[in-house]
Each structure stands twice: as structure tokens, then as C-alpha cells.
PDB file of C-alpha atoms in Angstrom:
ATOM      1  CA  UNK A1256     -21.899  15.009  17.304  1.00 48.00           C
ATOM      2  CA  UNK A1257     -19.577  14.512  20.192  1.00 44.00           C
ATOM      3  CA  UNK A1258     -22.230  15.605  22.722  1.00 48.00           C
ATOM      4  CA  UNK A1259     -24.707  13.193  21.183  1.00 45.00           C
ATOM      5  CA  UNK A1260     -22.227  10.277  21.337  1.00 40.00           C
ATOM      6  CA  UNK A1261     -21.404  11.122  24.973  1.00 41.00           C
ATOM      7  CA  UNK A1262     -25.144  11.248  25.912  1.00 42.00           C
ATOM      8  CA  UNK A1263     -25.803   7.952  24.274  1.00 40.00           C
ATOM      9  CA  UNK A1264     -22.821   6.388  26.113  1.00 37.00           C
ATOM     10  CA  UNK A1265     -24.061   7.622  29.501  1.00 38.00           C
ATOM     11  CA  UNK A1266     -27.576   6.323  28.855  1.00 39.00           C
ATOM     12  CA  UNK A1267     -26.211   2.887  27.937  1.00 38.00           C
ATOM     13  CA  UNK A1268     -24.112   2.746  31.084  1.00 37.00           C
ATOM     14  CA  UNK A1269     -27.114   3.747  33.243  1.00 40.00           C
ATOM     15  CA  UNK A1270     -29.384   1.141  31.654  1.00 38.00           C
ATOM     16  CA  UNK A1271     -26.660  -1.498  31.985  1.00 37.00           C
ATOM     17  CA  UNK A1272     -26.217  -0.790  35.692  1.00 41.00           C
ATOM     18  CA  UNK A1273     -29.922  -0.740  36.495  1.00 39.00           C
ATOM     19  CA  UNK A1274     -30.809  -4.019  34.739  1.00 42.00           C
ATOM     20  CA  UNK A1275     -27.962  -6.008  36.247  1.00 46.00           C
ATOM     21  CA  UNK A1276     -25.168  -7.726  34.432  1.00 50.00           C
ATOM     22  CA  UNK A1277     -23.204 -10.955  34.266  1.00 51.00           C
ATOM     23  CA  UNK A1278     -19.637 -10.501  35.420  1.00 80.00           C
ATOM     24  CA  UNK A1279     -18.064 -13.945  35.700  1.00 92.00           C
ATOM     25  CA  UNK A1280     -14.567 -13.946  34.256  1.00 94.00           C
ATOM     26  CA  UNK A1281     -11.570 -16.244  34.428  1.00 96.00           C
ATOM     27  CA  UNK A1282      -8.573 -14.671  36.154  1.00 96.00           C
ATOM     28  CA  UNK A1283      -6.155 -17.678  35.653  1.00 97.00           C
ATOM     29  CA  UNK A1284      -6.180 -21.056  34.026  1.00 97.00           C
ATOM     30  CA  UNK A1285      -3.577 -23.651  35.105  1.00 96.00           C
ATOM     31  CA  UNK A1286      -3.325 -26.729  32.819  1.00 95.00           C
ATOM     32  CA  UNK A1287      -6.282 -27.633  30.730  1.00 93.00           C
ATOM     33  CA  UNK A1288      -9.870 -26.535  31.137  1.00 95.00           C
ATOM     34  CA  UNK A1289     -12.911 -26.245  28.842  1.00 96.00           C
ATOM     35  CA  UNK A1290     -16.273 -24.550  28.843  1.00 95.00           C
ATOM     36  CA  UNK A1291     -19.674 -25.200  27.221  1.00 94.00           C
ATOM     37  CA  UNK A1292     -22.165 -22.404  26.622  1.00 93.00           C
ATOM     38  CA  UNK A1293     -25.920 -23.215  26.387  1.00 90.00           C
ATOM     39  CA  UNK A1294     -26.595 -24.697  23.013  1.00 89.00           C
ATOM     40  CA  UNK A1295     -22.847 -24.507  22.046  1.00 89.00           C
ATOM     41  CA  UNK A1296     -19.997 -26.898  21.876  1.00 91.00           C
ATOM     42  CA  UNK A1297     -17.019 -27.465  24.151  1.00 94.00           C
ATOM     43  CA  UNK A1298     -14.164 -24.982  23.779  1.00 94.00           C
ATOM     44  CA  UNK A1299     -10.828 -24.433  25.569  1.00 95.00           C
ATOM     45  CA  UNK A1300     -10.901 -21.967  28.376  1.00 95.00           C
ATOM     46  CA  UNK A1301      -8.263 -19.290  28.785  1.00 95.00           C
ATOM     47  CA  UNK A1302      -7.552 -16.468  31.225  1.00 95.00           C
ATOM     48  CA  UNK A1303      -9.444 -13.241  30.931  1.00 94.00           C
ATOM     49  CA  UNK A1304     -12.500 -14.845  29.238  1.00 95.00           C
ATOM     50  CA  UNK A1305     -16.066 -14.074  30.235  1.00 94.00           C
ATOM     51  CA  UNK A1306     -18.317 -16.966  31.281  1.00 94.00           C
ATOM     52  CA  UNK A1307     -22.075 -16.648  30.616  1.00 92.00           C
ATOM     53  CA  UNK A1308     -24.963 -17.848  32.787  1.00 92.00           C
ATOM     54  CA  UNK A1309     -25.816 -21.463  32.098  1.00 93.00           C
ATOM     55  CA  UNK A1310     -22.256 -22.373  31.045  1.00 95.00           C
ATOM     56  CA  UNK A1311     -20.353 -25.482  32.186  1.00 96.00           C
ATOM     57  CA  UNK A1312     -16.696 -25.377  33.156  1.00 96.00           C
ATOM     58  CA  UNK A1313     -14.678 -28.520  33.364  1.00 95.00           C
ATOM     59  CA  UNK A1314     -11.022 -29.033  34.468  1.00 94.00           C
ATOM     60  CA  UNK A1315      -8.553 -31.800  33.626  1.00 92.00           C
ATOM     61  CA  UNK A1316      -6.034 -33.618  35.717  1.00 90.00           C
ATOM     62  CA  UNK A1317      -3.597 -31.321  37.600  1.00 90.00           C
ATOM     63  CA  UNK A1318      -5.441 -28.321  36.295  1.00 94.00           C
ATOM     64  CA  UNK A1319      -7.509 -25.502  37.822  1.00 96.00           C
ATOM     65  CA  UNK A1320      -9.441 -22.321  36.974  1.00 97.00           C
ATOM     66  CA  UNK A1321      -9.662 -19.120  39.010  1.00 97.00           C
ATOM     67  CA  UNK A1322     -12.903 -17.214  38.596  1.00 96.00           C
ATOM     68  CA  UNK A1323     -14.060 -13.712  39.573  1.00 93.00           C
ATOM     69  CA  UNK A1324     -17.797 -13.415  40.258  1.00 91.00           C
ATOM     70  CA  UNK A1325     -18.752  -9.819  40.997  1.00 85.00           C
ATOM     71  CA  UNK A1326     -15.659  -9.403  43.309  1.00 84.00           C
ATOM     72  CA  UNK A1327     -15.982 -12.879  44.791  1.00 89.00           C
ATOM     73  CA  UNK A1328     -13.266 -15.448  44.149  1.00 93.00           C
ATOM     74  CA  UNK A1329     -13.591 -19.134  43.239  1.00 95.00           C
ATOM     75  CA  UNK A1330     -11.032 -21.798  42.354  1.00 96.00           C
ATOM     76  CA  UNK A1331     -12.305 -24.798  40.324  1.00 96.00           C
ATOM     77  CA  UNK A1332      -9.955 -27.541  41.273  1.00 94.00           C
ATOM     78  CA  UNK A1333      -8.793 -30.469  39.156  1.00 92.00           C
ATOM     79  CA  UNK A1334     -11.204 -33.011  37.646  1.00 92.00           C
ATOM     80  CA  UNK A1335     -14.241 -30.809  38.506  1.00 94.00           C
ATOM     81  CA  UNK A1336     -17.300 -29.748  36.583  1.00 95.00           C
ATOM     82  CA  UNK A1337     -19.456 -26.722  37.559  1.00 96.00           C
ATOM     83  CA  UNK A1338     -22.396 -24.847  36.048  1.00 95.00           C
ATOM     84  CA  UNK A1339     -22.980 -21.173  36.503  1.00 95.00           C
ATOM     85  CA  UNK A1340     -26.677 -21.132  37.214  1.00 94.00           C
ATOM     86  CA  UNK A1341     -27.064 -17.473  38.174  1.00 91.00           C
ATOM     87  CA  UNK A1342     -24.961 -14.335  38.239  1.00 88.00           C
ATOM     88  CA  UNK A1343     -26.614 -10.995  38.951  1.00 86.00           C
ATOM     89  CA  UNK A1344     -25.333  -7.663  40.310  1.00 83.00           C
ATOM     90  CA  UNK A1345     -27.535  -4.602  40.459  1.00 81.00           C
ATOM     91  CA  UNK A1346     -25.465  -2.290  42.672  1.00 76.00           C
ATOM     92  CA  UNK A1347     -27.778  -3.062  45.642  1.00 80.00           C
ATOM     93  CA  UNK A1348     -27.803  -6.833  45.334  1.00 83.00           C
ATOM     94  CA  UNK A1349     -25.327  -9.546  44.337  1.00 84.00           C
ATOM     95  CA  UNK A1350     -26.647 -13.071  43.665  1.00 88.00           C
ATOM     96  CA  UNK A1351     -24.551 -15.970  42.493  1.00 90.00           C
ATOM     97  CA  UNK A1352     -25.612 -19.601  42.231  1.00 92.00           C
ATOM     98  CA  UNK A1353     -23.000 -22.293  41.225  1.00 95.00           C
ATOM     99  CA  UNK A1354     -23.824 -25.982  40.748  1.00 94.00           C
ATOM    100  CA  UNK A1355     -21.035 -28.395  41.627  1.00 94.00           C
ATOM    101  CA  UNK A1356     -21.589 -31.487  39.499  1.00 92.00           C
ATOM    102  CA  UNK A1357     -18.558 -33.315  40.787  1.00 90.00           C
ATOM    103  CA  UNK A1358     -15.139 -32.522  42.117  1.00 91.00           C
ATOM    104  CA  UNK A1359     -14.215 -29.625  44.425  1.00 93.00           C
ATOM    105  CA  UNK A1360     -14.106 -25.840  44.583  1.00 94.00           C
ATOM    106  CA  UNK A1361     -12.701 -23.261  46.928  1.00 93.00           C
ATOM    107  CA  UNK A1362     -14.428 -19.888  47.359  1.00 92.00           C
ATOM    108  CA  UNK A1363     -13.922 -16.617  49.012  1.00 91.00           C
ATOM    109  CA  UNK A1364     -17.063 -14.602  49.369  1.00 87.00           C
ATOM    110  CA  UNK A1365     -16.321 -10.995  50.104  1.00 82.00           C
ATOM    111  CA  UNK A1366     -18.632  -8.353  51.773  1.00 77.00           C
ATOM    112  CA  UNK A1367     -19.167  -5.574  49.382  1.00 74.00           C
ATOM    113  CA  UNK A1368     -20.268  -2.531  51.475  1.00 75.00           C
ATOM    114  CA  UNK A1369     -24.038  -2.464  51.955  1.00 77.00           C
ATOM    115  CA  UNK A1370     -24.656  -4.771  48.948  1.00 77.00           C
ATOM    116  CA  UNK A1371     -27.039  -7.662  49.819  1.00 83.00           C
ATOM    117  CA  UNK A1372     -25.024 -10.739  48.970  1.00 84.00           C
ATOM    118  CA  UNK A1373     -26.265 -14.211  48.196  1.00 85.00           C
ATOM    119  CA  UNK A1374     -23.790 -16.894  47.167  1.00 89.00           C
ATOM    120  CA  UNK A1375     -24.916 -20.458  46.868  1.00 90.00           C
ATOM    121  CA  UNK A1376     -23.001 -23.611  45.866  1.00 92.00           C
ATOM    122  CA  UNK A1377     -25.379 -26.484  45.146  1.00 91.00           C
ATOM    123  CA  UNK A1378     -24.666 -30.162  44.824  1.00 90.00           C
ATOM    124  CA  UNK A1379     -27.216 -32.973  44.266  1.00 86.00           C
ATOM    125  CA  UNK A1380     -27.513 -33.554  48.034  1.00 84.00           C
ATOM    126  CA  UNK A1381     -27.282 -30.100  49.662  1.00 85.00           C
ATOM    127  CA  UNK A1382     -26.718 -26.350  49.239  1.00 87.00           C
ATOM    128  CA  UNK A1383     -24.097 -24.076  50.897  1.00 85.00           C
ATOM    129  CA  UNK A1384     -25.125 -20.447  51.578  1.00 81.00           C
ATOM    130  CA  UNK A1385     -22.434 -17.994  52.654  1.00 74.00           C
ATOM    131  CA  UNK A1386     -21.482 -14.331  53.003  1.00 67.00           C
ATOM    132  CA  UNK A1387     -18.139 -12.929  53.968  1.00 64.00           C
ATOM    133  CA  UNK A1388     -16.266 -16.257  54.372  1.00 81.00           C
ATOM    134  CA  UNK A1389     -13.957 -18.774  52.828  1.00 86.00           C
ATOM    135  CA  UNK A1390     -15.053 -22.302  52.098  1.00 88.00           C
ATOM    136  CA  UNK A1391     -14.090 -25.515  50.344  1.00 88.00           C
ATOM    137  CA  UNK A1392     -16.865 -27.731  48.921  1.00 89.00           C
ATOM    138  CA  UNK A1393     -16.415 -31.161  47.362  1.00 87.00           C
ATOM    139  CA  UNK A1394     -18.820 -33.663  45.874  1.00 89.00           C
ATOM    140  CA  UNK A1395     -18.730 -37.149  44.384  1.00 85.00           C
ATOM    141  CA  UNK A1396     -21.428 -39.733  43.676  1.00 82.00           C
ATOM    142  CA  UNK A1397     -19.940 -42.141  46.252  1.00 78.00           C
ATOM    143  CA  UNK A1398     -18.461 -39.890  48.932  1.00 79.00           C
ATOM    144  CA  UNK A1399     -21.305 -37.372  48.747  1.00 83.00           C
ATOM    145  CA  UNK A1400     -20.803 -33.720  49.761  1.00 87.00           C
ATOM    146  CA  UNK A1401     -18.236 -32.322  52.159  1.00 83.00           C
ATOM    147  CA  UNK A1402     -17.816 -28.686  53.313  1.00 84.00           C
ATOM    148  CA  UNK A1403     -15.236 -26.960  55.305  1.00 83.00           C
ATOM    149  CA  UNK A1404     -15.398 -23.305  56.532  1.00 82.00           C
ATOM    150  CA  UNK A1405     -11.889 -21.835  56.410  1.00 82.00           C
ATOM    151  CA  UNK A1406     -13.181 -18.552  57.617  1.00 83.00           C
ATOM    152  CA  UNK A1407     -16.566 -17.440  58.851  1.00 79.00           C
ATOM    153  CA  UNK A1408     -19.694 -19.567  58.971  1.00 81.00           C
ATOM    154  CA  UNK A1409     -21.425 -21.799  56.437  1.00 80.00           C
ATOM    155  CA  UNK A1410     -25.054 -22.636  56.319  1.00 82.00           C
ATOM    156  CA  UNK A1411     -25.872 -25.915  54.635  1.00 81.00           C
ATOM    157  CA  UNK A1412     -29.415 -27.325  53.897  1.00 77.00           C
ATOM    158  CA  UNK A1413     -31.067 -29.940  51.851  1.00 78.00           C
ATOM    159  CA  UNK A1414     -34.485 -30.610  50.419  1.00 74.00           C
ATOM    160  CA  UNK A1415     -35.322 -32.827  53.451  1.00 72.00           C
ATOM    161  CA  UNK A1416     -35.445 -29.879  55.861  1.00 72.00           C
ATOM    162  CA  UNK A1417     -32.054 -30.593  57.383  1.00 74.00           C
ATOM    163  CA  UNK A1418     -29.958 -27.492  58.139  1.00 75.00           C
ATOM    164  CA  UNK A1419     -26.444 -27.154  59.660  1.00 78.00           C
ATOM    165  CA  UNK A1420     -24.045 -24.443  60.454  1.00 78.00           C
ATOM    166  CA  UNK A1421     -20.431 -25.209  59.954  1.00 79.00           C
ATOM    167  CA  UNK A1422     -17.538 -23.178  61.377  1.00 75.00           C
ATOM    168  CA  UNK A1423     -14.180 -23.534  63.012  1.00 70.00           C
ATOM    169  CA  UNK A1424     -13.068 -27.170  63.254  1.00 64.00           C
ATOM    170  CA  UNK A1425     -16.437 -28.697  62.336  1.00 68.00           C
ATOM    171  CA  UNK A1426     -16.661 -30.618  59.029  1.00 71.00           C
ATOM    172  CA  UNK A1427     -19.814 -31.309  57.059  1.00 75.00           C
ATOM    173  CA  UNK A1428     -20.210 -34.582  55.156  1.00 77.00           C
ATOM    174  CA  UNK A1429     -23.476 -35.905  53.650  1.00 76.00           C
ATOM    175  CA  UNK A1430     -23.960 -38.818  51.183  1.00 76.00           C
ATOM    176  CA  UNK A1431     -26.986 -39.084  48.918  1.00 67.00           C
ATOM    177  CA  UNK A1432     -28.286 -42.147  50.740  1.00 65.00           C
ATOM    178  CA  UNK A1433     -28.439 -40.565  54.121  1.00 66.00           C
ATOM    179  CA  UNK A1434     -31.032 -37.958  55.248  1.00 61.00           C
ATOM    180  CA  UNK A1435     -28.638 -36.451  57.800  1.00 62.00           C
ATOM    181  CA  UNK A1436     -24.932 -35.560  57.677  1.00 60.00           C
ATOM    182  CA  UNK A1437     -22.248 -37.182  59.747  1.00 60.00           C
ATOM    183  CA  UNK A1438     -21.426 -35.694  63.213  1.00 54.00           C
ATOM    184  CA  UNK A1439     -19.728 -32.411  62.545  1.00 49.00           C
ATOM    185  CA  UNK A1440     -16.663 -33.233  64.661  1.00 48.00           C
ATOM    186  CA  UNK A1441     -16.009 -36.608  63.070  1.00 53.00           C
ATOM    187  CA  UNK A1442     -12.970 -35.236  61.350  1.00 52.00           C
ATOM    188  CA  UNK A1443     -11.439 -34.012  64.585  1.00 49.00           C
ATOM    189  CA  UNK A1444     -12.134 -37.364  66.243  1.00 48.00           C
ATOM    190  CA  UNK A1445     -10.144 -39.152  63.553  1.00 49.00           C
ATOM    191  CA  UNK A1446      -7.233 -36.698  63.835  1.00 49.00           C
ATOM    192  CA  UNK A1447      -7.091 -37.238  67.644  1.00 48.00           C
ATOM    193  CA  UNK A1448      -6.871 -41.062  67.566  1.00 49.00           C
ATOM    194  CA  UNK A1449      -3.565 -42.509  68.877  1.00 52.00           C
ATOM    195  CA  UNK A1450      -2.042 -45.526  67.276  1.00 54.00           C
ATOM    196  CA  UNK A1451      -1.571 -48.314  69.805  1.00 58.00           C
ATOM    197  CA  UNK A1452      -1.124 -52.043  69.561  1.00 60.00           C
ATOM    198  CA  UNK A1453      -0.643 -54.881  72.124  1.00 62.00           C
ATOM    199  CA  UNK A1454       2.626 -56.548  72.909  1.00 65.00           C
ATOM    200  CA  UNK A1455       3.343 -60.049  71.715  1.00 68.00           C
ATOM    201  CA  UNK A1456       2.111 -59.700  68.105  1.00 73.00           C
ATOM    202  CA  UNK A1457       4.150 -60.958  65.243  1.00 74.00           C
ATOM    203  CA  UNK A1458       6.177 -58.728  62.965  1.00 70.00           C
ATOM    204  CA  UNK A1459       3.689 -59.211  60.205  1.00 67.00           C
ATOM    205  CA  UNK A1460       0.734 -58.197  62.454  1.00 67.00           C
ATOM    206  CA  UNK A1461       2.676 -55.096  63.678  1.00 64.00           C
ATOM    207  CA  UNK A1462       3.431 -54.105  60.003  1.00 60.00           C
ATOM    208  CA  UNK A1463      -0.290 -54.564  59.163  1.00 60.00           C
ATOM    209  CA  UNK A1464      -1.283 -52.453  62.117  1.00 58.00           C
ATOM    210  CA  UNK A1465       1.109 -49.643  61.314  1.00 55.00           C
ATOM    211  CA  UNK A1466      -0.140 -49.486  57.700  1.00 52.00           C
ATOM    212  CA  UNK A1467      -3.847 -49.882  58.267  1.00 51.00           C
ATOM    213  CA  UNK A1468      -4.479 -48.587  61.786  1.00 50.00           C
ATOM    214  CA  UNK A1469      -5.956 -45.353  60.503  1.00 47.00           C
ATOM    215  CA  UNK A1470      -8.672 -47.288  58.786  1.00 44.00           C
ATOM    216  CA  UNK A1471      -9.664 -49.353  61.780  1.00 43.00           C
ATOM    217  CA  UNK A1472     -11.878 -47.775  64.350  1.00 43.00           C
ATOM    218  CA  UNK A1473     -13.822 -49.296  67.292  1.00 41.00           C
ATOM    219  CA  UNK A1474     -16.686 -50.463  65.176  1.00 40.00           C
ATOM    220  CA  UNK A1475     -14.568 -52.353  62.643  1.00 42.00           C
ATOM    221  CA  UNK A1476     -12.525 -55.503  62.590  1.00 43.00           C
ATOM    222  CA  UNK A1477      -9.398 -56.059  60.422  1.00 43.00           C
ATOM    223  CA  UNK A1478     -11.568 -58.325  58.198  1.00 45.00           C
ATOM    224  CA  UNK A1479     -13.953 -55.404  57.597  1.00 47.00           C
ATOM    225  CA  UNK A1480     -11.043 -53.273  56.498  1.00 43.00           C
ATOM    226  CA  UNK A1481      -9.433 -55.861  54.200  1.00 48.00           C
ATOM    227  CA  UNK A1482     -12.813 -56.442  52.499  1.00 52.00           C
ATOM    228  CA  UNK A1483     -12.793 -52.811  51.435  1.00 53.00           C
ATOM    229  CA  UNK A1484      -9.165 -52.347  50.415  1.00 57.00           C
ATOM    230  CA  UNK A1485      -8.467 -51.518  46.802  1.00 65.00           C
ATOM    231  CA  UNK A1486      -6.424 -53.906  44.668  1.00 67.00           C
ATOM    232  CA  UNK A1487      -4.497 -53.451  41.452  1.00 74.00           C
ATOM    233  CA  UNK A1488      -5.783 -55.359  38.407  1.00 75.00           C
ATOM    234  CA  UNK A1489      -4.726 -55.608  34.737  1.00 79.00           C
ATOM    235  CA  UNK A1490      -7.433 -55.009  32.218  1.00 77.00           C
ATOM    236  CA  UNK A1491      -6.977 -55.641  28.496  1.00 75.00           C
ATOM    237  CA  UNK A1492      -9.349 -53.642  26.348  1.00 76.00           C
ATOM    238  CA  UNK A1493      -9.995 -54.917  22.805  1.00 74.00           C
ATOM    239  CA  UNK A1494     -11.570 -52.510  20.508  1.00 69.00           C
ATOM    240  CA  UNK A1495     -13.607 -53.671  17.534  1.00 58.00           C
TER     241      UNK A1495
END
């Protein structure tokens, strides 16, 4: 009986490894997070829980979820919703596809020996493909998609045939209304600007310049900046 049980167990393990398996698990949950399985309902997410293909994960304010995907690491940051589109590991191949609905994620994609690795993070405007690197991807309906390679090289492409490689100090940013991303060194240009202002301006003008000079570049006037400044309003909601 013991020999029969052992044989059945070995056969099950061999079949499991050959067919591939889903191995997305939560390693830590900080704050509040929930998940939705296909055809199911939203439930609270905790550490050590498996996440099936097709599931949605959503985080609350000041909350995050750490995931392990076949030895790769991903942090779902606050106010973010993702979908696990695909998770497959066969021993020779590792393939993961994550959809970023909105918010931001950080990922570390490890090289696993001779295993062929494909790890994609997809937003409505572009897809990031990586191997053996660290990245941070963010997406919002207004700001579009941004990508930063903290280690290694990212390859980003969209359905319009545009492809970019991002590494080092370059920074990828693409909004849904634009066919091509912003120049990859725009972020460095902004960080290198020096605040200067002419002599003879009033105290009020100097104070305005000190506060808003980061928002004014060579192509804008102060009027353009003030037109886009946020303002605080009071809204009274009356429920029926």
C-alpha cells in the first residue's frame, strides 16, 4: 500500500511539472488589499495566499502587496489595480503577463539559470518586456504610462509600431493621445534646470517665482502655469 501511494505521488508530481503550473503568491500585504477571481466576488487579500490567473488585485490608500511570480518579485503600490493575465512555468520556460489598469508597480525579474523568461507588464498604451532587471511602471488615464529601469534594460512597445529601449537615466513617458513617447532624457533636463530670476522684481513676484519656477519652462508663460494650477473647492453632496 505504501509503495502504491508513493508511486501515485511521484506520477502526480511529474505530471504537475510537465504541464506547467500557476505560482503567484502574496508574500506580504501592508494595509488593505482585495482580490477578485474570475466569476467570483471581491475578498480581502492576505499574506501567503495564492492568486489564480485572471484575478484582479486592488490596493487601498497607503497600502501595498508584495507578490512572488515563479521566483520574480513585484510590489503593487497604493491605489493600484492589476490583473494576472498569464502565469506559466514549465521548468524550461517562465512566462508572466500582468495588466496594469491604473496605479504603479515595481518589479524585479530574475534570471533563472537557462530558463527562457518572458515577463510583460501591459498598460492600455504600451507594454514593457524585461528579463534580469528591476523596473517601475506607472499608468493613469491622464498622465499615461511611465517606465523607469532601476537596473538593466527595458524594452517598451505599443500597437503603433513604436519601440524604445530604456536604461540608465532615461525615462519613458507616453500618453494615450500621443503616438510617440516624450524624449527619454526629459526627466534629466528638468532636474538640471537652475532657478534664476532677474533683479528689480517685487517681493510678490520673487515669491511667485520661487514657488512656481519648477513649473515654468522656456515654452510657457506664467499665465499658462496659473491656468493649470489646482485650486481648493468646497462641495456639498446631498444624498436623496
